mmCIF file of C-alpha atoms and ligand atoms in Angstrom:
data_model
loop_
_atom_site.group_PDB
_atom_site.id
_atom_site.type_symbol
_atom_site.label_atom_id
_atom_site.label_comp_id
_atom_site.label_asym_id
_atom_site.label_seq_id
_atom_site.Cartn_x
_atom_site.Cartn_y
_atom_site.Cartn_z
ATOM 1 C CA UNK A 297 -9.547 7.992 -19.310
ATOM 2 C CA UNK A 298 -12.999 7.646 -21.010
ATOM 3 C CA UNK A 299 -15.679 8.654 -19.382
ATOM 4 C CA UNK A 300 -17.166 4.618 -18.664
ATOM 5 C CA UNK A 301 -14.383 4.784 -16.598
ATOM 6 C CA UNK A 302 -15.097 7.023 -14.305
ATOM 7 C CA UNK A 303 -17.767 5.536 -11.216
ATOM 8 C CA UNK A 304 -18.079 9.429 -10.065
ATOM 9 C CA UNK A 305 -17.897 12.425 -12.223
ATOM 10 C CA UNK A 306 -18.124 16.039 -10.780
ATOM 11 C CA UNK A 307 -18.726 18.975 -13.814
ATOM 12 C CA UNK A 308 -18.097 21.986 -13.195
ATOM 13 C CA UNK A 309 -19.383 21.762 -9.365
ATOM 14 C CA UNK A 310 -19.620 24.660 -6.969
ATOM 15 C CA UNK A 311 -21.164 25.077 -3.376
ATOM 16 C CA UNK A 312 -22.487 28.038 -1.777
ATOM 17 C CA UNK A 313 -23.677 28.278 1.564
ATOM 18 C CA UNK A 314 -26.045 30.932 2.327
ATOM 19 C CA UNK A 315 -26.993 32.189 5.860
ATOM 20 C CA UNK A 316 -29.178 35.595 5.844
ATOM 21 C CA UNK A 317 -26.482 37.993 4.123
ATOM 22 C CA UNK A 318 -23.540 36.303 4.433
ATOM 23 C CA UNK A 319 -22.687 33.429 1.865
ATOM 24 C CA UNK A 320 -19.756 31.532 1.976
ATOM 25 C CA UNK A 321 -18.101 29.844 -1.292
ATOM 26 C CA UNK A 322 -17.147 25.835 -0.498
ATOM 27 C CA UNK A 323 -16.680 24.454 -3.390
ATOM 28 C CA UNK A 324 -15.694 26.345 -6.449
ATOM 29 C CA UNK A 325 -16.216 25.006 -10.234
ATOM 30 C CA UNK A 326 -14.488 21.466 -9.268
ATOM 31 C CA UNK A 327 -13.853 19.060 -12.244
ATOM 32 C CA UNK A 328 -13.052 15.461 -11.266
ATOM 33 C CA UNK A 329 -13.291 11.711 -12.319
ATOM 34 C CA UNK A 330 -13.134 8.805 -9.936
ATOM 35 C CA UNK A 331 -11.814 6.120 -11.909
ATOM 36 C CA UNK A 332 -13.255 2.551 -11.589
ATOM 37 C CA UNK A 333 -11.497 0.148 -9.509
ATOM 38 C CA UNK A 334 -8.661 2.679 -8.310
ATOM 39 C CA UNK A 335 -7.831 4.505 -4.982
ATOM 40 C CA UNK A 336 -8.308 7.891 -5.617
ATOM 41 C CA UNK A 337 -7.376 10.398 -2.819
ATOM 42 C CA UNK A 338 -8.628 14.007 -2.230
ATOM 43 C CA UNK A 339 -6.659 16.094 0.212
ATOM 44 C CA UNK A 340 -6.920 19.271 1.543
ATOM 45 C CA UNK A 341 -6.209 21.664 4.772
ATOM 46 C CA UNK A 342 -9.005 22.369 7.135
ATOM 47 C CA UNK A 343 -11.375 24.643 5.530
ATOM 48 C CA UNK A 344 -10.506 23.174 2.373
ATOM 49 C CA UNK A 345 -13.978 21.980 1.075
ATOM 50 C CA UNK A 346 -13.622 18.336 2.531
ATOM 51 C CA UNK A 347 -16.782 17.494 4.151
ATOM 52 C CA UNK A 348 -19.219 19.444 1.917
ATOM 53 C CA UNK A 349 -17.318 17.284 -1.226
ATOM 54 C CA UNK A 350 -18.225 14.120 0.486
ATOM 55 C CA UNK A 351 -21.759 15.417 1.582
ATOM 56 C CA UNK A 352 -22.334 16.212 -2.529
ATOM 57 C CA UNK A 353 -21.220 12.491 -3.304
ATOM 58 C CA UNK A 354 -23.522 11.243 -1.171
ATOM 59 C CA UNK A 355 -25.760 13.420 -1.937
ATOM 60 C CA UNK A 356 -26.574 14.948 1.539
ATOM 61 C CA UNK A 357 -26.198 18.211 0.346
ATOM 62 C CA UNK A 358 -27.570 19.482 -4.004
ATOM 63 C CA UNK A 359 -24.262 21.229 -5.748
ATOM 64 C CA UNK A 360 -25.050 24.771 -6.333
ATOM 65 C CA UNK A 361 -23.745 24.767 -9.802
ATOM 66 C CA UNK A 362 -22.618 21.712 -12.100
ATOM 67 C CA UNK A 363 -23.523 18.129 -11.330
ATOM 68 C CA UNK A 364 -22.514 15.416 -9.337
ATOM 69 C CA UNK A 365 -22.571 12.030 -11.641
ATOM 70 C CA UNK A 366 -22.513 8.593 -9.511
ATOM 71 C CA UNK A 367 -22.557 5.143 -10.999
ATOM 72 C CA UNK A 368 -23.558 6.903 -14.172
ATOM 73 C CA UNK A 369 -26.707 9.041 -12.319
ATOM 74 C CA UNK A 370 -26.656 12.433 -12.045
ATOM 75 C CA UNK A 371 -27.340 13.511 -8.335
ATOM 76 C CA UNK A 372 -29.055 16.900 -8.966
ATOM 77 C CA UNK A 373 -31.807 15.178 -10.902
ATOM 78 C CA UNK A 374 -33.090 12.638 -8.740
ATOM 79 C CA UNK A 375 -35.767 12.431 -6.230
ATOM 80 C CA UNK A 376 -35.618 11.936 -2.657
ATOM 81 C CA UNK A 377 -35.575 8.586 -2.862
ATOM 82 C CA UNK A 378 -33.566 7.901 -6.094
ATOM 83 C CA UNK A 379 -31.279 9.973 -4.019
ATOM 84 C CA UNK A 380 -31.220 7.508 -1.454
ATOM 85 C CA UNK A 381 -30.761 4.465 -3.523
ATOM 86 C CA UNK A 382 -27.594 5.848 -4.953
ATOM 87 C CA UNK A 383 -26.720 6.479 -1.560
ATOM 88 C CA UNK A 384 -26.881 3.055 -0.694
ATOM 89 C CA UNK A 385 -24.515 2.102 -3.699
ATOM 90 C CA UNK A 386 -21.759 3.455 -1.487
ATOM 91 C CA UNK A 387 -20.421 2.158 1.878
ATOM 92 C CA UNK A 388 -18.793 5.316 4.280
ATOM 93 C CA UNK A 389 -16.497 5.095 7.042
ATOM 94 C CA UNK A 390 -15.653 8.043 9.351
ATOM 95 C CA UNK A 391 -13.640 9.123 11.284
ATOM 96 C CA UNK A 392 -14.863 8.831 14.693
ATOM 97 C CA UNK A 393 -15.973 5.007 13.437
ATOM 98 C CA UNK A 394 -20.048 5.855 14.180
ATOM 99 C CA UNK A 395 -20.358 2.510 15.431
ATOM 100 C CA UNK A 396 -23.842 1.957 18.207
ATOM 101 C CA UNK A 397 -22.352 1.393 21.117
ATOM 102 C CA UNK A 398 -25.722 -0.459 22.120
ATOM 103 C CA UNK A 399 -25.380 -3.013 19.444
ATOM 104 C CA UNK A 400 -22.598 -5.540 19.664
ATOM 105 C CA UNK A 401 -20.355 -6.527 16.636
ATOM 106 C CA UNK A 402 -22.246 -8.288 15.400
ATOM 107 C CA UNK A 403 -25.283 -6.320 15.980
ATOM 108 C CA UNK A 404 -23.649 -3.226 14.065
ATOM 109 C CA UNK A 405 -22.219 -5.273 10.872
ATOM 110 C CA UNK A 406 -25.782 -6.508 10.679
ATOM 111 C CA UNK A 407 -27.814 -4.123 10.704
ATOM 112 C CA UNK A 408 -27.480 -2.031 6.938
ATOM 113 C CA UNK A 409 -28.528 -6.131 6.363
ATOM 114 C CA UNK A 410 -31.706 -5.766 8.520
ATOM 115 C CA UNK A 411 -32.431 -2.786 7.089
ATOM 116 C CA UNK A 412 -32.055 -4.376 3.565
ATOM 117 C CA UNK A 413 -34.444 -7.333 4.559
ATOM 118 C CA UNK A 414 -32.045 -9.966 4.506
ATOM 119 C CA UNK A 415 -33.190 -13.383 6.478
ATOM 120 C CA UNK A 416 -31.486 -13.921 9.888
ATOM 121 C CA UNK A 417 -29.790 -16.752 8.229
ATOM 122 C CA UNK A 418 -28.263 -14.561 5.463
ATOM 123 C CA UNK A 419 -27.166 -11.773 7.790
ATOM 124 C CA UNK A 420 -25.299 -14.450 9.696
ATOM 125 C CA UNK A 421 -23.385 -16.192 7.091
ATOM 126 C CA UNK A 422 -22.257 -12.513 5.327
ATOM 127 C CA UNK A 423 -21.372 -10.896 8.638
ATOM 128 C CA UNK A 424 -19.434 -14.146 9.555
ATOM 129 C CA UNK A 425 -17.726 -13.963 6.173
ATOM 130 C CA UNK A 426 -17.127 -9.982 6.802
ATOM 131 C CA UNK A 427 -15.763 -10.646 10.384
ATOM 132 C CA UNK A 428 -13.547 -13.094 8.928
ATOM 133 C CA UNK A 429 -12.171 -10.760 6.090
ATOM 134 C CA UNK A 430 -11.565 -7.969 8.606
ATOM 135 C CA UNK A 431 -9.611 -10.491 11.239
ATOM 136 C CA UNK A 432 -12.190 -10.032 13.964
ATOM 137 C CA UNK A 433 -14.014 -13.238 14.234
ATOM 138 C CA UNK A 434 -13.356 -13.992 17.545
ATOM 139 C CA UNK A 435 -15.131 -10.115 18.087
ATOM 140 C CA UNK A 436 -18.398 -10.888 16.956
ATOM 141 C CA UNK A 437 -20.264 -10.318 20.791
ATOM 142 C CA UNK A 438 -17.842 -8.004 21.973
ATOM 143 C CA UNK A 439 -19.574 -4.377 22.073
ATOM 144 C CA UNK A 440 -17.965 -1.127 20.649
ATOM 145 C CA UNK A 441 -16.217 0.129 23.996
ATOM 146 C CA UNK A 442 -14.225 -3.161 24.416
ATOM 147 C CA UNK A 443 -12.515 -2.405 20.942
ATOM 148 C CA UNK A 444 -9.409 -0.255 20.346
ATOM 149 C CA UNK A 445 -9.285 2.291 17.630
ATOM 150 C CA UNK A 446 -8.034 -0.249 15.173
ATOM 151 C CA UNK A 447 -10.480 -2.535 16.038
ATOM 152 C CA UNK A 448 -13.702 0.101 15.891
ATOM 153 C CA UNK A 449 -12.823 0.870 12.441
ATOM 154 C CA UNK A 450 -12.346 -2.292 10.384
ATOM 155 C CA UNK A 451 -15.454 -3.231 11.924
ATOM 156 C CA UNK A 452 -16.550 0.167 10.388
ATOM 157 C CA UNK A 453 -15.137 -1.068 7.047
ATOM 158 C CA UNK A 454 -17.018 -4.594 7.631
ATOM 159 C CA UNK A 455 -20.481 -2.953 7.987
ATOM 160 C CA UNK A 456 -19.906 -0.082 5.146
ATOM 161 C CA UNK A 457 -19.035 -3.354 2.979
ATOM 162 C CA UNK A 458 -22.075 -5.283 4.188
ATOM 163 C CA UNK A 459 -24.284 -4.963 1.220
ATOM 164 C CA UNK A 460 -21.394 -4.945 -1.091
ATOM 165 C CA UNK A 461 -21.656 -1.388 -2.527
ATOM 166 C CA UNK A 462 -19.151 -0.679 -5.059
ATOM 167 C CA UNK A 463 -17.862 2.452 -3.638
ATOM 168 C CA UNK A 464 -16.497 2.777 -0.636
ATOM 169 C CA UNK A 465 -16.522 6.617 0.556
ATOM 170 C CA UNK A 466 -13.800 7.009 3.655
ATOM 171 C CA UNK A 467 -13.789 10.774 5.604
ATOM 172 C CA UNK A 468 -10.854 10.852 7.571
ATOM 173 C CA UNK A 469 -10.728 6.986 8.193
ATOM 174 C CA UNK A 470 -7.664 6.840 10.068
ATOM 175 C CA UNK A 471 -6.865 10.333 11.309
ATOM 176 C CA UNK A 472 -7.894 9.144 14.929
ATOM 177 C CA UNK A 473 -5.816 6.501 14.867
ATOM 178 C CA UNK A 474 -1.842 5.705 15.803
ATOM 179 C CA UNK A 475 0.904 5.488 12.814
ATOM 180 C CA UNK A 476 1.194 1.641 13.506
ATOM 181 C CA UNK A 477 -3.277 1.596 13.606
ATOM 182 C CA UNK A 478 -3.101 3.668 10.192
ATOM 183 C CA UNK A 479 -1.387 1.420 8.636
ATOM 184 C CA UNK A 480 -2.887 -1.755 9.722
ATOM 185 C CA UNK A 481 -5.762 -0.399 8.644
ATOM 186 C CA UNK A 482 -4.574 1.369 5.088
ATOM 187 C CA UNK A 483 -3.594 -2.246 4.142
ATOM 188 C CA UNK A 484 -6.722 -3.733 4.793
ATOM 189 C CA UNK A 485 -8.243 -0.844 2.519
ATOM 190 C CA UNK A 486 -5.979 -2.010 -0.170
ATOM 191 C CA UNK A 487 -7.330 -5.429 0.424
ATOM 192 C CA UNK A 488 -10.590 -3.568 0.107
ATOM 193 C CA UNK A 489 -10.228 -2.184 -3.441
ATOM 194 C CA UNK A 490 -7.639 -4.868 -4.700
ATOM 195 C CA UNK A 491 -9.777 -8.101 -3.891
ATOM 196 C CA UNK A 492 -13.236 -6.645 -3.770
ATOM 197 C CA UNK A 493 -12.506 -4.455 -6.606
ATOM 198 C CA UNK A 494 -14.182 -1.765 -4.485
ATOM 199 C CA UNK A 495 -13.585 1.840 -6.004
ATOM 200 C CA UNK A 496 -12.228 3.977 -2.906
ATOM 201 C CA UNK A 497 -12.432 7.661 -2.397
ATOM 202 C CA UNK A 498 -10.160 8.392 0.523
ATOM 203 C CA UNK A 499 -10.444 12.307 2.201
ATOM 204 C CA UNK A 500 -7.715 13.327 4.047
ATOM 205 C CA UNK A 501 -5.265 15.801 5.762
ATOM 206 C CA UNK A 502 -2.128 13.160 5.532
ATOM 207 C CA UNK A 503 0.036 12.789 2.641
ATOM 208 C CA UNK A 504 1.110 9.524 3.930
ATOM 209 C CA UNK A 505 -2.189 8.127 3.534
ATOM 210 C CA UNK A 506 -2.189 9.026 0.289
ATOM 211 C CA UNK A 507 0.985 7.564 -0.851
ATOM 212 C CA UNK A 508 0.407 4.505 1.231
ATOM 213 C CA UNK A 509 -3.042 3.799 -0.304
ATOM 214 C CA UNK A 510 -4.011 5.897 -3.831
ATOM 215 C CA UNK A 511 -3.460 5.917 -7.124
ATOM 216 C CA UNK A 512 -4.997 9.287 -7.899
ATOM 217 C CA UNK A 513 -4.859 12.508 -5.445
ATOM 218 C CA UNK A 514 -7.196 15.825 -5.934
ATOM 219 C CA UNK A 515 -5.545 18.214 -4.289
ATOM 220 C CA UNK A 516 -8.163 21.411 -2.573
ATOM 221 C CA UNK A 517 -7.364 24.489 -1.966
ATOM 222 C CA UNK A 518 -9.740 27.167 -0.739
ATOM 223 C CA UNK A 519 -12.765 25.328 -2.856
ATOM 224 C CA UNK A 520 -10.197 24.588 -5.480
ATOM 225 C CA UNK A 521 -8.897 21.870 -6.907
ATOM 226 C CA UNK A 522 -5.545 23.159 -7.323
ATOM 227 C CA UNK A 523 -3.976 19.965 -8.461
ATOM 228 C CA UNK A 524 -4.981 16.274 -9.681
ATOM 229 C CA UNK A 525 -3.443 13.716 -10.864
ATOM 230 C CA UNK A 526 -1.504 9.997 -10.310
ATOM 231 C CA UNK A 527 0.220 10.156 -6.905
ATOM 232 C CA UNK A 528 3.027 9.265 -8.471
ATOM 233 C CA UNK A 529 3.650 12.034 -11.112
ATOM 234 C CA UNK A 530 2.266 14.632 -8.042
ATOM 235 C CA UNK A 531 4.944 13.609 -5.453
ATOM 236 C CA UNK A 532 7.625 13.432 -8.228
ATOM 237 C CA UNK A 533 6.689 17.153 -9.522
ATOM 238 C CA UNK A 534 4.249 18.832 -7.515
ATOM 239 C CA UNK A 535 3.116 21.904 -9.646
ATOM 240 C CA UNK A 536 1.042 23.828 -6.559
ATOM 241 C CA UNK A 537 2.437 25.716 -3.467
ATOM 242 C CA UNK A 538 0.290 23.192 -1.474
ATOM 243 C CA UNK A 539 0.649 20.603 -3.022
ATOM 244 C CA UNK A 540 4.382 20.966 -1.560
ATOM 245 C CA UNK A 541 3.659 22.180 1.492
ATOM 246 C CA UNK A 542 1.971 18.595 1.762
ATOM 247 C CA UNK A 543 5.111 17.071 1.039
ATOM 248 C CA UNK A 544 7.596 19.124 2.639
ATOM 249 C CA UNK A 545 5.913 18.610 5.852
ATOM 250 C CA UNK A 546 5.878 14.706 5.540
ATOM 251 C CA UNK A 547 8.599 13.663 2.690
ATOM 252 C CA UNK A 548 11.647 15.685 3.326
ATOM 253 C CA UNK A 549 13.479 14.483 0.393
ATOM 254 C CA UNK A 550 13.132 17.901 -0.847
ATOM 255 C CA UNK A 551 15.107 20.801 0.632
ATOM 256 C CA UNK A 552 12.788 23.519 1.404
ATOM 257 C CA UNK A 553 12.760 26.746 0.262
ATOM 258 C CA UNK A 554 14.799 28.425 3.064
ATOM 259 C CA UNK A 555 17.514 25.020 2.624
ATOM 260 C CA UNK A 556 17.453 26.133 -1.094
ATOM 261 C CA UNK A 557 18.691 29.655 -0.350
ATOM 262 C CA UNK A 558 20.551 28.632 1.926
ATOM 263 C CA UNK A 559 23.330 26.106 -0.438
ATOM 264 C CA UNK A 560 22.984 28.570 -3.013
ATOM 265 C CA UNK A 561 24.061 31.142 -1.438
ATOM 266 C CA UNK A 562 26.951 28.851 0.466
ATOM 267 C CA UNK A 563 28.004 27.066 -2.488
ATOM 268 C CA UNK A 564 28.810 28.920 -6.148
ATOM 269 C CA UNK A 565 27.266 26.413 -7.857
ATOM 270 C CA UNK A 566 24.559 25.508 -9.434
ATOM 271 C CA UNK A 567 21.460 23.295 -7.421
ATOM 272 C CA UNK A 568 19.454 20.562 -8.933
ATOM 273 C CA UNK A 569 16.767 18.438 -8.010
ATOM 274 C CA UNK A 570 16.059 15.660 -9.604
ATOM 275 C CA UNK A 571 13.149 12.681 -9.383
ATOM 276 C CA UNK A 572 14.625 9.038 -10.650
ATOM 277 C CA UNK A 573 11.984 6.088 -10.542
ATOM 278 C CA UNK A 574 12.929 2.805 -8.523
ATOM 279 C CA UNK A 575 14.300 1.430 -12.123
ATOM 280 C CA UNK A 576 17.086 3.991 -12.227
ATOM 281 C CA UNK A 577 19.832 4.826 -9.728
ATOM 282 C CA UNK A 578 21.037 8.008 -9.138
ATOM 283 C CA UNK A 579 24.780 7.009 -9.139
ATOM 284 C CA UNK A 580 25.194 5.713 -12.351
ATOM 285 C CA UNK A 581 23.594 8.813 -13.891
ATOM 286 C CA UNK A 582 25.402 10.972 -12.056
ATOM 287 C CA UNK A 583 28.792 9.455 -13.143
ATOM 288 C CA UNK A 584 27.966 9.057 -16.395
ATOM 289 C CA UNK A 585 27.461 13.064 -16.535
ATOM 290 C CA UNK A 586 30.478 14.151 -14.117
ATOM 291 C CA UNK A 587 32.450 12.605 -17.159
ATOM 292 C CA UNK A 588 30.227 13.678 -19.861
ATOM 293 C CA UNK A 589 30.468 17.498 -19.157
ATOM 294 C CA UNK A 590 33.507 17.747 -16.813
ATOM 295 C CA UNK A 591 31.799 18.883 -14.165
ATOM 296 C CA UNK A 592 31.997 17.743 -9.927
ATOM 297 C CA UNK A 593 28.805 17.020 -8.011
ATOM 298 C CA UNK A 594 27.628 16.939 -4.664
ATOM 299 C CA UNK A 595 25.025 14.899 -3.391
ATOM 300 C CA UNK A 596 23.312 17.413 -0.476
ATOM 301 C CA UNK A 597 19.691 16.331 0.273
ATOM 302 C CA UNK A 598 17.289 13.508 -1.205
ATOM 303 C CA UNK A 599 16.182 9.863 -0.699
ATOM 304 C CA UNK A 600 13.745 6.982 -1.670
ATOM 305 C CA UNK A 601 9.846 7.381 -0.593
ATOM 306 C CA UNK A 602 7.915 4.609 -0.813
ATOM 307 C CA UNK A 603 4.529 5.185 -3.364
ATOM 308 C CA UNK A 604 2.256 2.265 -3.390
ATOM 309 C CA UNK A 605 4.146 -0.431 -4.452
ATOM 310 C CA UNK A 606 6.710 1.689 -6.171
ATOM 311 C CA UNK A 607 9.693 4.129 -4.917
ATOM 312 C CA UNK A 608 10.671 7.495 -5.833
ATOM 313 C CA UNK A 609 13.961 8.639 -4.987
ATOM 314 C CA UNK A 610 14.410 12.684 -5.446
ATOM 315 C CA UNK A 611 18.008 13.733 -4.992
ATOM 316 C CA UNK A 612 19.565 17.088 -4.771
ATOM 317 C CA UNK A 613 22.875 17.533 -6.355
ATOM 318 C CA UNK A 614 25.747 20.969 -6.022
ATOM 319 C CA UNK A 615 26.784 20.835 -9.867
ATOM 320 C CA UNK A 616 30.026 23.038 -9.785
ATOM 321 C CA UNK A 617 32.771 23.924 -13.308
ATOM 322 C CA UNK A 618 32.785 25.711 -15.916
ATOM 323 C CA UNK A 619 29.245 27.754 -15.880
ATOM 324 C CA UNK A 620 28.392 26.414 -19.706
ATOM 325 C CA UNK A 621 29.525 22.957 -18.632
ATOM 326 C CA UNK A 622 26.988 23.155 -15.608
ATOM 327 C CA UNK A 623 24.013 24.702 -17.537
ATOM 328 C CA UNK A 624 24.442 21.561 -20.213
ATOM 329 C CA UNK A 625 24.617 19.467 -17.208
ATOM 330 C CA UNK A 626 21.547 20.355 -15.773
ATOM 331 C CA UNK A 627 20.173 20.138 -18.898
ATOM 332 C CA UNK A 628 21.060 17.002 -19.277
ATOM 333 C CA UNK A 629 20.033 16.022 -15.807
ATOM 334 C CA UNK A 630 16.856 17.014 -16.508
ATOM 335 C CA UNK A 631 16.700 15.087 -19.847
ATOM 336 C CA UNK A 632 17.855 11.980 -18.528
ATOM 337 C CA UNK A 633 16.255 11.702 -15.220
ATOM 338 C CA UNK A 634 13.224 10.682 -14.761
ATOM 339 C CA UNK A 635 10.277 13.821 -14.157
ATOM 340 C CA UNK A 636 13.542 15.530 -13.572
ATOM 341 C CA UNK A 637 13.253 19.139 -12.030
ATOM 342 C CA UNK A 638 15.918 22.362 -11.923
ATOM 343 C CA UNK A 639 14.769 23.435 -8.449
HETATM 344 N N1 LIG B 762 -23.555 24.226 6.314
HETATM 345 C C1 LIG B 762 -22.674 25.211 6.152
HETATM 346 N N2 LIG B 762 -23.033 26.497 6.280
HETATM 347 C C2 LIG B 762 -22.161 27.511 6.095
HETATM 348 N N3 LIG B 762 -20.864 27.334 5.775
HETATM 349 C C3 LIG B 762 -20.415 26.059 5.637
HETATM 350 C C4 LIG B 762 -21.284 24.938 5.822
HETATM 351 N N4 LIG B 762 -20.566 23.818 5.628
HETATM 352 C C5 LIG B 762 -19.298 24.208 5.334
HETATM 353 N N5 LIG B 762 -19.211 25.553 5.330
HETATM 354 C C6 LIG B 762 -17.997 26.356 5.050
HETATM 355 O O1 LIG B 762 -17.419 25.859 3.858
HETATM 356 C C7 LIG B 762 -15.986 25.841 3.956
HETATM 357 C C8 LIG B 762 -15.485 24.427 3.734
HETATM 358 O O2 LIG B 762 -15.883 23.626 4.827
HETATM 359 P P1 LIG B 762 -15.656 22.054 4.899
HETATM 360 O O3 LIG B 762 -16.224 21.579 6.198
HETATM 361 O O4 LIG B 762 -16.172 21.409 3.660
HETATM 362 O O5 LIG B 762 -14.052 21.961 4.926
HETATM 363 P P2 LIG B 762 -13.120 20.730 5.334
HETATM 364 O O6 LIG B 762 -12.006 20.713 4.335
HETATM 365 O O7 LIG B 762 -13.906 19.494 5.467
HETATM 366 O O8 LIG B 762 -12.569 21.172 6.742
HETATM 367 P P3 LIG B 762 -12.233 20.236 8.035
HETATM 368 O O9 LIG B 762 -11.062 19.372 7.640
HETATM 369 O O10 LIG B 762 -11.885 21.241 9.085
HETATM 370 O O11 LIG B 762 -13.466 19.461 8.353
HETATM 371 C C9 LIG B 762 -15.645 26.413 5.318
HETATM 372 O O12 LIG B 762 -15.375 27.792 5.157
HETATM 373 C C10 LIG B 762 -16.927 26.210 6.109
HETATM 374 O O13 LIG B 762 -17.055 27.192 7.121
#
């Protein structure tokens, strides 16, 4: 990726928090790009260094070290004000919506317009055309309280998108909401980036959210950005303990650890996982190498997961023969297979 491609660019950025004698270490020498016109996802545990990565973006909060680049300004030099006009190049939605429950639907979709000095006439047409994008038309007078969860927040969406910033900053976005909520309103996030051409930056806690919605996940750790990369190449070979433990815990295509032990130790053979892509299927290739190297397999764990539009199947076979027959095997397994992995 150049860097024109990138809408956000964090160098070398660190946070430290500092309260009398104690000072506690946020953020810790985090590198990362936002590309242009993508989904990119960061996810992390509580603790992880979430919020305060979102509060540097939007420049609520100065990076202690390195420098926070949006739409090609850098944060830490700005004034007050310059601060607050890159601010109002992005659109956030939260988690607990922060819709005024004084102001009806309308009232709230309108009013980053009033603010902006748009005529009455103007703020009419765009929130009609925003109410009509987000499915709520027939919402416009109801207030706040006589919305569900669903509801609230694609009317959140429709006001962060009412001046048509190009970035669209979400902060837990759909952790308050029910699986069949999430995912009404993941899609219309997708609709978000993929017809507006809105760049998204999506925090979360949920893996699923992340292969529902992104095309790039940050993962933190402790301040750290432990791992990056496209979802797809992550979830098909995670390279960080926590990065896995964000898998394990929603995927289960992958035997854990204790399942590993656990079919070595019944088995005397020799265990492979492997990744294939939605163009290959497992059978053939595992045919193809039973008569290859003379060798029997077992299928024992695995399945397809759905990525974006794509599908990643991880399998894990019980190769069993002749011990240099099963090491070329798994070689071979590897080779073949796509991202393929000797757990
Ligand atoms: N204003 C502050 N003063 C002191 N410490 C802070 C401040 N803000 C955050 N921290 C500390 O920085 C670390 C990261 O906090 P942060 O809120 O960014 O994590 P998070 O990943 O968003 O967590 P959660 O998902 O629970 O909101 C924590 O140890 C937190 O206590």
């Amino acid at each position: 990726m150049t860097e024109h491609d990138a809408l956000i660019e964090l160098r070398g950025v660190g946070k430290t928090f500092t309260r009398g004698k104690s000072t506690v270490t946020a953020l810790r020498d985090i590198d990362l790009d936002v590309p242009q016109g993508r989904v990119s996802a960061v996810i992390g545990y509580s603790g992880a260094g979430k919020s305060t990565l979102v509060r540097l973006i939007n420049g609520l909060e100065r990076p202690t070290e390195g420098s926070v680049v949006v739409d090609g300004k850098d944060l830490t030099s700005l004034s007050a004000k310059e601060i607050r006009e890159v601010r109002s190049r992005i659109g956030m939605i939260f988690q607990q919506f922060n819709l005024f429950s004084s102001r009806t639907v309308f009232g709230n979709i309108a009013y980053p317009l009033q603010l902006a000095g748009w005529s009455k006439e103007r703020q009419k047409a765009r929130v009609a055309e925003l109410l009509s994008f987000v499915g709520l038309t027939d919402k416009a007078w109801a207030y706040p309280e006589e919305l569900s969860g669903g509801q609230k927040q694609r009317i959140g969406i429709a006001r962060a998108l009412a001046t048509s910033p190009p970035i669209l900053l979400a902060d837990e976005a759909t952790s308050a909401l029910d699986p069949d909520t999430t995912q009404d309103v993941l899609r219309l996030l997708r609709r978000v980036n993929e017809e507006l051409g809105v760049t998204i930056v999506v925090i979360t806690h949920e893996m699923d959210v992340v292969r529902s919605l992104a095309d790039h996940v940050a993962v933190l750790d402790g301040g750290v950005l432990v791992e990056h990369g496209p979802v797809r190449d992550v979830i098909a070979a995670p390279s960080h303990a926590t990065t896995r433990r964000f898998l394990d815990a929603t995927l289960r295509t992958r035997p854990g650890d204790g399942e590993l032990e656990q079919l070595r130790s019944a088995y005397d053979a020799e265990v492979v996982t492997v990744t294939v892509d939605d163009r290959h299927t497992i059978g053939g290739r595992l045919s193809d190498l039973v008569r290859r190297h003379d060798v029997t397999f077992e299928l024992v764990h695995g399945g397809y997961t759905a990525v974006k539009d794509d599908a990643l199947g991880t399998f894990t076979v019980l190769l069993q023969g002749d011990p240099d027959a099963v090491r070329r095997a798994a070689a071979d397994l590897r080779g073949t297979l796509v991202d393929g992995d000797v757990a």
